């Protein structure tokens, strides 16, 4: 139990995917303009990360590793994620229309979101040796970290829109500088999680 | 457009990282050391060249509706080959690039060029476009990695530099330094090109731009309808 909480917290805060490991930057910069789209995209990412890990972890352990096909990892994982996102879109469109209205528009973007492919590959990395439960917790924590970064950043962007920077810094450069400051503030978490669990 | 300008436009005028703003994730992540930047640049260039050639050859065969999945499968296959070659012959680079090597699959430069260029142009033009874009990506990575490595670690390509070696600004090699240097480089390009950016810039070259803008439009449309 203790290790599971430890994994969630370190994935969400210390090794935040967006702000510390530079995964999913495109969507972080592209969809974070409004709180509503930022949170919607993040929920969709959490759902897809969890389902993708639940599917790719057994595939890697019992299909690829067992048959010495580890080199197919990249191809298999991206195909599984692409198919999964498509199926998920069809399924929730039919059975859960309210959920589809909330997450549907973001699902096509998630296939090429490197955070999702990144988390599934990291979960089966031999040097981590995660169990299935640990891998799921890592996926959840990473998604949670993404949500946290997106929501905070959409708030920050609401303020930078009114700012009056030098002409060449308008737009993306100013957004990146704000991301740098946010990323700096996440450095405050390093060490906290380790010390909590001593 | 002449062949030469197809090749050279990727290097400066349409530099994929600094002007088209593609491939932000690997640019920020790998640019802590100049050596890794060169490795990543060459790996991505090889993948880009092979996919552009393959997609240009297959552009009349691939049905329009399933083109993105087809591209992704092609790219993933080529990335796997590059991964295996690096693991066999350049193991230290393979380890340094880590997870960003398989993630070349979802690098927007590759998909973006496949969608914007290779699917509409002939093989030779697509290959030249890939080489130009690859060189542009590699150069941007090297410049950024050099700044971060020289000031952050006091070395350049692993060679220790006097004075800076003992007075380094270690934040440069960490995540915030990456964001700041990248912001400054884009601002410099804006200054030189006399370009002013709006908030919507930076998505035009991406293969997913359509669904991305329709997603945010849909949301703001709903918001304004309620208001």
Tab-separated table of C-alpha atoms in Angstrom:
chain	number	residue	atom	x	y	z
A	1	UNK	CA	0.000	0.000	0.000
A	2	UNK	CA	2.751	2.373	1.016
A	3	UNK	CA	4.645	1.810	-2.235
A	4	UNK	CA	1.467	2.409	-4.263
A	5	UNK	CA	0.852	5.813	-2.639
A	6	UNK	CA	4.533	6.578	-3.059
A	7	UNK	CA	4.326	5.784	-6.792
A	8	UNK	CA	1.232	7.962	-7.294
A	9	UNK	CA	2.714	10.951	-5.483
A	10	UNK	CA	6.102	10.791	-7.139
A	11	UNK	CA	4.559	10.374	-10.599
A	12	UNK	CA	2.158	13.273	-10.078
A	13	UNK	CA	4.397	15.748	-8.268
A	14	UNK	CA	8.099	14.940	-8.377
A	15	UNK	CA	8.392	13.448	-11.858
A	16	UNK	CA	5.538	15.432	-13.353
A	17	UNK	CA	5.287	14.353	-16.982
A	18	UNK	CA	4.720	17.767	-18.475
A	19	UNK	CA	6.852	19.990	-16.290
A	20	UNK	CA	9.764	17.721	-15.424
A	21	UNK	CA	10.000	15.205	-18.247
A	22	UNK	CA	8.729	17.221	-21.218
A	23	UNK	CA	6.110	14.728	-22.363
A	24	UNK	CA	2.855	15.969	-23.828
A	25	UNK	CA	4.106	19.537	-24.296
A	26	UNK	CA	2.098	20.039	-27.522
A	27	UNK	CA	-1.249	19.495	-25.835
A	28	UNK	CA	-0.034	21.337	-22.726
A	29	UNK	CA	0.565	24.452	-24.821
A	30	UNK	CA	-2.273	23.889	-27.292
A	31	UNK	CA	-5.290	23.044	-25.154
A	32	UNK	CA	-4.536	24.914	-21.920
A	33	UNK	CA	-6.044	28.241	-22.937
A	34	UNK	CA	-9.317	27.652	-21.123
A	35	UNK	CA	-9.959	25.841	-17.869
A	36	UNK	CA	-12.777	23.816	-19.372
A	37	UNK	CA	-10.798	22.428	-22.283
A	38	UNK	CA	-7.714	21.939	-20.094
A	39	UNK	CA	-9.585	19.815	-17.558
A	40	UNK	CA	-11.568	17.940	-20.221
A	41	UNK	CA	-8.407	16.982	-22.080
A	42	UNK	CA	-6.755	15.901	-18.812
A	43	UNK	CA	-9.656	13.637	-17.817
A	44	UNK	CA	-9.514	12.022	-21.246
A	45	UNK	CA	-5.753	11.537	-20.831
A	46	UNK	CA	-6.193	9.908	-17.401
A	47	UNK	CA	-8.835	7.499	-18.752
A	48	UNK	CA	-6.761	6.555	-21.792
A	49	UNK	CA	-3.551	6.186	-19.742
A	50	UNK	CA	-5.265	3.770	-17.343
A	51	UNK	CA	-6.924	1.679	-20.061
A	52	UNK	CA	-3.797	1.692	-22.241
A	53	UNK	CA	-1.641	0.483	-19.344
A	54	UNK	CA	-4.204	-2.187	-18.442
A	55	UNK	CA	-3.989	-3.513	-22.002
A	56	UNK	CA	-0.323	-3.011	-22.894
A	57	UNK	CA	1.141	-4.357	-19.621
A	58	UNK	CA	-0.217	-7.919	-20.103
A	59	UNK	CA	0.646	-7.779	-23.810
A	60	UNK	CA	4.263	-6.976	-23.009
A	61	UNK	CA	4.585	-9.505	-20.159
A	62	UNK	CA	2.711	-12.484	-21.556
A	63	UNK	CA	2.898	-12.021	-25.323
A	64	UNK	CA	6.011	-10.098	-26.292
A	65	UNK	CA	8.443	-11.053	-23.506
A	66	UNK	CA	7.274	-14.665	-23.427
A	67	UNK	CA	7.907	-15.086	-27.141
A	68	UNK	CA	11.095	-13.022	-27.298
A	69	UNK	CA	9.404	-10.336	-29.384
A	70	UNK	CA	10.426	-7.369	-27.234
A	71	UNK	CA	11.626	-5.456	-30.295
A	72	UNK	CA	8.028	-5.155	-31.531
A	73	UNK	CA	7.146	-3.025	-28.486
A	74	UNK	CA	6.953	0.362	-30.232
A	75	UNK	CA	4.821	-0.850	-33.146
A	76	UNK	CA	2.477	-2.929	-30.994
A	77	UNK	CA	1.978	-0.234	-28.343
A	78	UNK	CA	1.157	2.588	-30.749
A	79	UNK	CA	-1.244	0.322	-32.643
A	80	UNK	CA	-2.932	-0.785	-29.433
A	81	UNK	CA	-3.289	2.808	-28.265
A	82	UNK	CA	-4.655	3.989	-31.622
A	83	UNK	CA	-7.172	1.147	-31.807
A	84	UNK	CA	-8.114	1.582	-28.168
A	85	UNK	CA	-8.804	5.286	-28.516
A	86	UNK	CA	-10.952	4.604	-31.576
A	87	UNK	CA	-12.938	1.864	-29.798
A	88	UNK	CA	-13.328	3.983	-26.686
A	89	UNK	CA	-14.693	6.809	-28.808
A	90	UNK	CA	-17.237	4.526	-30.487
A	91	UNK	CA	-18.224	2.871	-27.199
A	92	UNK	CA	-18.808	6.019	-25.183
A	93	UNK	CA	-20.549	7.684	-28.118
A	94	UNK	CA	-23.102	4.863	-28.101
A	95	UNK	CA	-23.474	4.061	-24.409
A	96	UNK	CA	-22.502	7.223	-22.538
A	97	UNK	CA	-23.497	10.289	-24.580
A	98	UNK	CA	-22.944	12.769	-21.706
A	99	UNK	CA	-19.384	11.482	-21.245
A	100	UNK	CA	-18.872	11.634	-24.999
A	101	UNK	CA	-19.911	15.265	-25.046
A	102	UNK	CA	-17.360	15.983	-22.318
A	103	UNK	CA	-14.376	13.949	-23.599
A	104	UNK	CA	-15.195	13.089	-27.218
A	105	UNK	CA	-13.493	16.020	-28.912
A	106	UNK	CA	-10.211	15.291	-27.153
A	107	UNK	CA	-9.962	11.597	-27.924
A	108	UNK	CA	-8.592	11.924	-31.497
A	109	UNK	CA	-5.784	14.102	-30.119
A	110	UNK	CA	-4.681	11.522	-27.606
A	111	UNK	CA	-3.313	8.934	-30.046
A	112	UNK	CA	-0.393	11.170	-30.847
A	113	UNK	CA	0.024	12.509	-27.318
A	114	UNK	CA	3.489	11.362	-26.335
A	115	UNK	CA	2.570	11.252	-22.638
A	116	UNK	CA	0.290	8.256	-23.231
A	117	UNK	CA	2.794	6.243	-25.272
A	118	UNK	CA	5.483	7.373	-22.829
A	119	UNK	CA	3.681	6.112	-19.740
A	120	UNK	CA	2.928	2.691	-21.265
A	121	UNK	CA	6.560	2.233	-22.305
A	122	UNK	CA	7.868	3.447	-18.937
A	123	UNK	CA	5.542	1.059	-17.091
A	124	UNK	CA	7.059	-2.015	-18.707
A	125	UNK	CA	10.671	-0.780	-18.572
A	126	UNK	CA	12.848	-3.605	-17.212
A	127	UNK	CA	14.734	-1.301	-14.812
A	128	UNK	CA	11.505	-0.394	-12.993
A	129	UNK	CA	10.152	-3.945	-12.691
A	130	UNK	CA	6.650	-2.748	-11.792
A	131	UNK	CA	3.922	-5.203	-10.857
A	132	UNK	CA	0.563	-4.748	-12.574
A	133	UNK	CA	-0.893	-2.789	-9.635
A	134	UNK	CA	2.169	-0.551	-9.483
A	135	UNK	CA	1.994	0.084	-13.216
A	136	UNK	CA	-1.677	1.098	-12.923
A	137	UNK	CA	-0.852	3.433	-10.034
A	138	UNK	CA	1.972	4.981	-12.037
A	139	UNK	CA	-0.415	5.557	-14.962
A	140	UNK	CA	-2.977	7.139	-12.634
A	141	UNK	CA	-0.363	9.308	-10.931
A	142	UNK	CA	1.062	10.471	-14.247
A	143	UNK	CA	-2.417	11.374	-15.471
A	144	UNK	CA	-3.090	13.193	-12.216
A	145	UNK	CA	0.139	15.162	-12.632
A	146	UNK	CA	-0.930	16.079	-16.159
A	147	UNK	CA	-4.303	17.284	-14.857
A	148	UNK	CA	-2.612	19.311	-12.138
A	149	UNK	CA	-0.198	20.965	-14.565
A	150	UNK	CA	-2.935	21.695	-17.118
A	151	UNK	CA	-5.373	23.193	-14.615
A	152	UNK	CA	-2.757	25.376	-12.903
A	153	UNK	CA	-1.373	26.486	-16.246
A	154	UNK	CA	-4.761	27.431	-17.681
A	155	UNK	CA	-5.131	29.747	-14.684
A	156	UNK	CA	-1.701	31.243	-15.315
A	157	UNK	CA	-2.491	31.793	-18.988
A	158	UNK	CA	-5.643	33.672	-18.116
A	159	UNK	CA	-3.373	36.282	-16.556
A	160	UNK	CA	-0.579	36.342	-19.152
A	161	UNK	CA	-3.120	37.184	-21.845
A	162	UNK	CA	-3.499	40.641	-20.306
A	163	UNK	CA	0.243	41.153	-19.960
A	164	UNK	CA	2.157	43.516	-22.193
A	165	UNK	CA	5.540	41.906	-22.958
A	166	UNK	CA	8.060	43.052	-25.593
A	167	UNK	CA	6.724	42.501	-29.101
A	168	UNK	CA	8.884	39.487	-29.932
A	169	UNK	CA	7.888	37.732	-26.712
A	170	UNK	CA	4.154	37.885	-27.399
A	171	UNK	CA	2.305	34.605	-27.762
A	172	UNK	CA	4.245	31.377	-27.418
A	173	UNK	CA	7.519	32.729	-25.915
A	174	UNK	CA	5.620	34.324	-23.026
A	175	UNK	CA	3.680	31.096	-22.529
A	176	UNK	CA	6.941	29.156	-22.401
A	177	UNK	CA	8.425	31.548	-19.831
A	178	UNK	CA	5.339	31.043	-17.648
A	179	UNK	CA	5.759	27.292	-18.077
A	180	UNK	CA	9.366	27.648	-16.910
A	181	UNK	CA	8.276	29.407	-13.707
A	182	UNK	CA	5.588	26.779	-13.081
A	183	UNK	CA	8.134	24.042	-13.689
A	184	UNK	CA	10.502	25.751	-11.249
A	185	UNK	CA	7.785	25.766	-8.602
A	186	UNK	CA	7.344	22.002	-9.050
A	187	UNK	CA	11.001	21.590	-8.061
A	188	UNK	CA	9.802	22.373	-4.545
A	189	UNK	CA	8.299	18.903	-4.434
A	190	UNK	CA	11.564	17.052	-4.944
A	191	UNK	CA	12.555	15.390	-1.707
A	192	UNK	CA	9.139	15.922	-0.128
A	193	UNK	CA	7.744	12.557	-1.188
A	194	UNK	CA	10.906	10.672	-0.233
A	195	UNK	CA	10.899	12.254	3.216
A	196	UNK	CA	7.195	11.552	3.788
A	197	UNK	CA	7.855	7.845	3.494
A	198	UNK	CA	11.335	8.041	5.034
B	1	UNK	CA	9.814	25.914	-56.423
B	2	UNK	CA	13.334	24.870	-57.318
B	3	UNK	CA	14.852	21.748	-55.821
B	4	UNK	CA	17.504	23.715	-53.927
B	5	UNK	CA	14.952	25.876	-52.171
B	6	UNK	CA	12.941	22.787	-51.143
B	7	UNK	CA	16.092	21.562	-49.464
B	8	UNK	CA	17.109	24.847	-47.846
B	9	UNK	CA	13.710	26.096	-46.679
B	10	UNK	CA	13.697	23.619	-43.781
B	11	UNK	CA	17.020	24.883	-42.490
B	12	UNK	CA	16.128	28.502	-41.793
B	13	UNK	CA	12.990	29.914	-43.396
B	14	UNK	CA	10.697	27.095	-42.304
B	15	UNK	CA	12.818	25.648	-39.522
B	16	UNK	CA	10.618	22.904	-38.013
B	17	UNK	CA	11.424	23.712	-34.382
B	18	UNK	CA	11.765	27.490	-34.326
B	19	UNK	CA	9.348	28.574	-37.049
B	20	UNK	CA	6.841	25.747	-37.541
B	21	UNK	CA	7.053	24.907	-33.808
B	22	UNK	CA	6.957	21.139	-34.258
B	23	UNK	CA	8.631	18.514	-32.103
B	24	UNK	CA	8.739	20.593	-28.928
B	25	UNK	CA	8.930	17.612	-26.558
B	26	UNK	CA	12.167	16.017	-27.834
B	27	UNK	CA	13.700	19.472	-28.397
B	28	UNK	CA	13.257	20.405	-24.757
B	29	UNK	CA	14.104	16.995	-23.343
B	30	UNK	CA	17.179	15.983	-25.305
B	31	UNK	CA	18.926	19.354	-25.493
B	32	UNK	CA	20.833	19.050	-22.212
B	33	UNK	CA	24.000	17.860	-23.961
B	34	UNK	CA	25.207	18.679	-27.457
B	35	UNK	CA	26.183	15.051	-28.130
B	36	UNK	CA	22.660	13.813	-27.430
B	37	UNK	CA	21.251	16.602	-29.593
B	38	UNK	CA	23.335	15.428	-32.556
B	39	UNK	CA	22.274	11.820	-31.964
B	40	UNK	CA	18.602	12.684	-31.680
B	41	UNK	CA	18.806	14.944	-34.731
B	42	UNK	CA	20.384	12.235	-36.885
B	43	UNK	CA	17.954	9.544	-35.663
B	44	UNK	CA	14.948	11.770	-36.390
B	45	UNK	CA	16.368	12.792	-39.794
B	46	UNK	CA	16.795	9.161	-40.843
B	47	UNK	CA	13.249	8.311	-39.741
B	48	UNK	CA	11.892	11.422	-41.459
B	49	UNK	CA	13.714	10.659	-44.715
B	50	UNK	CA	12.552	7.043	-44.847
B	51	UNK	CA	8.929	7.838	-43.933
B	52	UNK	CA	8.695	10.730	-46.385
B	53	UNK	CA	9.976	8.473	-49.192
B	54	UNK	CA	7.652	5.606	-48.225
B	55	UNK	CA	4.588	7.825	-47.837
B	56	UNK	CA	5.283	9.671	-51.041
B	57	UNK	CA	5.496	6.340	-52.878
B	58	UNK	CA	2.296	5.072	-51.260
B	59	UNK	CA	0.366	8.333	-51.391
B	60	UNK	CA	-1.987	7.125	-54.141
B	61	UNK	CA	-2.580	3.742	-52.483
B	62	UNK	CA	-3.340	4.788	-48.889
B	63	UNK	CA	-7.064	5.594	-48.549
B	64	UNK	CA	-7.660	9.123	-47.336
B	65	UNK	CA	-9.802	8.166	-44.351
B	66	UNK	CA	-7.285	5.903	-42.655
B	67	UNK	CA	-4.157	7.790	-43.652
B	68	UNK	CA	-3.089	8.864	-40.137
B	69	UNK	CA	-3.127	5.274	-38.725
B	70	UNK	CA	-1.276	4.102	-41.853
B	71	UNK	CA	1.387	6.772	-41.371
B	72	UNK	CA	1.747	5.891	-37.703
B	73	UNK	CA	2.307	2.201	-38.465
B	74	UNK	CA	4.897	3.049	-41.126
B	75	UNK	CA	6.706	5.441	-38.796
B	76	UNK	CA	6.624	2.944	-35.930
B	77	UNK	CA	8.216	0.272	-38.098
B	78	UNK	CA	11.017	2.575	-39.197
B	79	UNK	CA	11.591	3.851	-35.651
B	80	UNK	CA	11.961	0.256	-34.467
B	81	UNK	CA	14.675	-0.357	-37.064
B	82	UNK	CA	16.541	2.800	-35.996
B	83	UNK	CA	16.150	1.789	-32.340
B	84	UNK	CA	17.689	-1.631	-32.994
B	85	UNK	CA	20.568	-0.134	-35.001
B	86	UNK	CA	21.375	2.331	-32.212
B	87	UNK	CA	21.159	-0.362	-29.544
B	88	UNK	CA	23.612	-2.494	-31.522
B	89	UNK	CA	26.143	0.135	-32.576
B	90	UNK	CA	25.706	3.215	-30.311
B	91	UNK	CA	24.634	1.818	-26.956
B	92	UNK	CA	25.565	4.886	-24.863
B	93	UNK	CA	23.490	7.142	-27.126
B	94	UNK	CA	20.665	4.594	-27.006
B	95	UNK	CA	20.666	4.870	-23.231
B	96	UNK	CA	20.997	8.666	-23.185
B	97	UNK	CA	17.993	9.159	-25.481
B	98	UNK	CA	16.011	6.628	-23.432
B	99	UNK	CA	12.279	6.893	-23.840
B	100	UNK	CA	12.557	9.675	-26.419
B	101	UNK	CA	13.812	7.213	-29.003
B	102	UNK	CA	10.555	5.189	-29.253
B	103	UNK	CA	8.688	8.475	-28.890
B	104	UNK	CA	9.993	9.602	-32.300
B	105	UNK	CA	6.869	7.736	-33.484
B	106	UNK	CA	4.632	10.470	-32.146
B	107	UNK	CA	7.053	13.303	-32.969
B	108	UNK	CA	4.940	15.940	-34.727
B	109	UNK	CA	7.724	16.753	-37.206
B	110	UNK	CA	7.478	13.289	-38.765
B	111	UNK	CA	3.676	13.107	-38.914
B	112	UNK	CA	3.418	16.790	-39.781
B	113	UNK	CA	5.719	16.540	-42.796
B	114	UNK	CA	4.043	13.307	-43.915
B	115	UNK	CA	0.664	14.993	-43.814
B	116	UNK	CA	1.662	18.420	-45.128
B	117	UNK	CA	4.253	17.488	-47.717
B	118	UNK	CA	4.954	13.848	-48.570
B	119	UNK	CA	1.299	12.969	-49.113
B	120	UNK	CA	1.041	15.649	-51.812
B	121	UNK	CA	4.431	15.625	-53.550
B	122	UNK	CA	6.722	13.351	-55.536
B	123	UNK	CA	9.428	11.107	-54.106
B	124	UNK	CA	12.465	13.262	-54.867
B	125	UNK	CA	10.847	16.451	-53.544
B	126	UNK	CA	9.675	14.652	-50.408
B	127	UNK	CA	13.151	13.242	-49.790
B	128	UNK	CA	14.719	16.702	-50.182
B	129	UNK	CA	12.096	18.180	-47.873
B	130	UNK	CA	12.900	15.488	-45.291
B	131	UNK	CA	16.644	16.134	-45.489
B	132	UNK	CA	16.145	19.903	-45.166
B	133	UNK	CA	13.738	19.573	-42.262
B	134	UNK	CA	16.018	17.014	-40.598
B	135	UNK	CA	19.026	19.329	-40.868
B	136	UNK	CA	16.937	22.227	-39.547
B	137	UNK	CA	15.784	20.126	-36.577
B	138	UNK	CA	19.349	18.967	-35.864
B	139	UNK	CA	20.779	22.493	-36.072
B	140	UNK	CA	18.126	23.957	-33.786
B	141	UNK	CA	18.769	21.134	-31.317
B	142	UNK	CA	22.545	21.664	-31.445
B	143	UNK	CA	22.258	25.432	-30.872
B	144	UNK	CA	19.893	24.978	-27.956
B	145	UNK	CA	21.896	22.104	-26.463
B	146	UNK	CA	25.133	24.087	-26.808
B	147	UNK	CA	23.706	27.031	-24.869
B	148	UNK	CA	22.356	24.731	-22.164
B	149	UNK	CA	25.496	22.609	-21.953
B	150	UNK	CA	27.998	25.491	-22.007
B	151	UNK	CA	26.252	27.489	-19.287
B	152	UNK	CA	24.707	24.595	-17.396
B	153	UNK	CA	27.590	22.160	-17.163
B	154	UNK	CA	30.560	24.239	-18.374
B	155	UNK	CA	31.356	21.751	-21.127
B	156	UNK	CA	30.778	21.578	-24.889
B	157	UNK	CA	30.479	18.189	-26.561
B	158	UNK	CA	31.938	16.834	-23.326
B	159	UNK	CA	35.069	19.059	-23.458
B	160	UNK	CA	35.587	21.081	-20.283
B	161	UNK	CA	35.660	24.848	-20.776
B	162	UNK	CA	37.818	27.126	-18.599
B	163	UNK	CA	36.091	29.399	-16.014
B	164	UNK	CA	32.565	28.234	-16.953
B	165	UNK	CA	33.505	24.774	-15.745
B	166	UNK	CA	33.592	25.933	-12.138
B	167	UNK	CA	30.894	28.619	-12.454
B	168	UNK	CA	27.981	26.794	-13.993
B	169	UNK	CA	24.296	27.654	-13.777
B	170	UNK	CA	22.885	24.205	-13.182
B	171	UNK	CA	19.253	25.313	-13.648
B	172	UNK	CA	20.049	25.506	-17.380
B	173	UNK	CA	20.292	21.738	-17.659
B	174	UNK	CA	17.044	21.247	-15.756
B	175	UNK	CA	13.475	21.584	-17.004
B	176	UNK	CA	12.907	25.339	-16.329
B	177	UNK	CA	16.135	26.233	-18.159
B	178	UNK	CA	14.889	24.321	-21.188
B	179	UNK	CA	11.643	26.282	-21.284
B	180	UNK	CA	13.412	29.637	-20.868
B	181	UNK	CA	16.085	29.024	-23.514
B	182	UNK	CA	13.457	27.756	-25.948
B	183	UNK	CA	11.298	30.840	-25.297
B	184	UNK	CA	14.277	33.136	-25.896
B	185	UNK	CA	15.229	31.372	-29.126
B	186	UNK	CA	11.694	31.687	-30.504
B	187	UNK	CA	11.580	35.326	-29.442
B	188	UNK	CA	14.885	35.903	-31.258
B	189	UNK	CA	13.494	34.318	-34.421
B	190	UNK	CA	10.394	36.508	-34.106
B	191	UNK	CA	12.620	39.562	-33.792
B	192	UNK	CA	14.693	38.600	-36.847
B	193	UNK	CA	11.657	37.735	-38.945
B	194	UNK	CA	9.780	40.744	-37.621
B	195	UNK	CA	6.928	38.438	-36.758
B	196	UNK	CA	4.390	38.915	-34.020
B	197	UNK	CA	2.755	35.799	-32.651
B	198	UNK	CA	-0.819	35.379	-31.646
B	199	UNK	CA	-1.970	32.776	-29.185
B	200	UNK	CA	-3.132	30.503	-31.980
B	201	UNK	CA	0.267	30.209	-33.666
B	202	UNK	CA	2.199	27.020	-33.439
B	203	UNK	CA	-0.430	24.511	-34.470
B	204	UNK	CA	-0.510	25.070	-38.227
B	205	UNK	CA	2.246	22.601	-39.090
B	206	UNK	CA	0.926	19.808	-36.872
B	207	UNK	CA	-0.877	16.844	-38.418
B	208	UNK	CA	-3.478	16.938	-35.666
B	209	UNK	CA	-4.123	20.669	-36.040
B	210	UNK	CA	-7.588	20.156	-37.502
B	211	UNK	CA	-8.957	18.096	-34.651
B	212	UNK	CA	-7.148	20.298	-32.119
B	213	UNK	CA	-8.643	23.561	-33.352
B	214	UNK	CA	-12.067	21.984	-33.814
B	215	UNK	CA	-11.835	20.753	-30.211
B	216	UNK	CA	-11.018	24.155	-28.792
B	217	UNK	CA	-13.518	25.888	-31.112
B	218	UNK	CA	-16.256	23.532	-30.017
B	219	UNK	CA	-15.492	24.305	-26.384
B	220	UNK	CA	-15.375	28.070	-26.805
B	221	UNK	CA	-18.509	27.837	-28.975
B	222	UNK	CA	-20.336	26.065	-26.171
B	223	UNK	CA	-19.024	28.614	-23.684
B	224	UNK	CA	-20.191	31.607	-25.691
B	225	UNK	CA	-23.554	29.975	-26.478
B	226	UNK	CA	-24.232	29.657	-22.769
B	227	UNK	CA	-23.082	33.167	-22.044
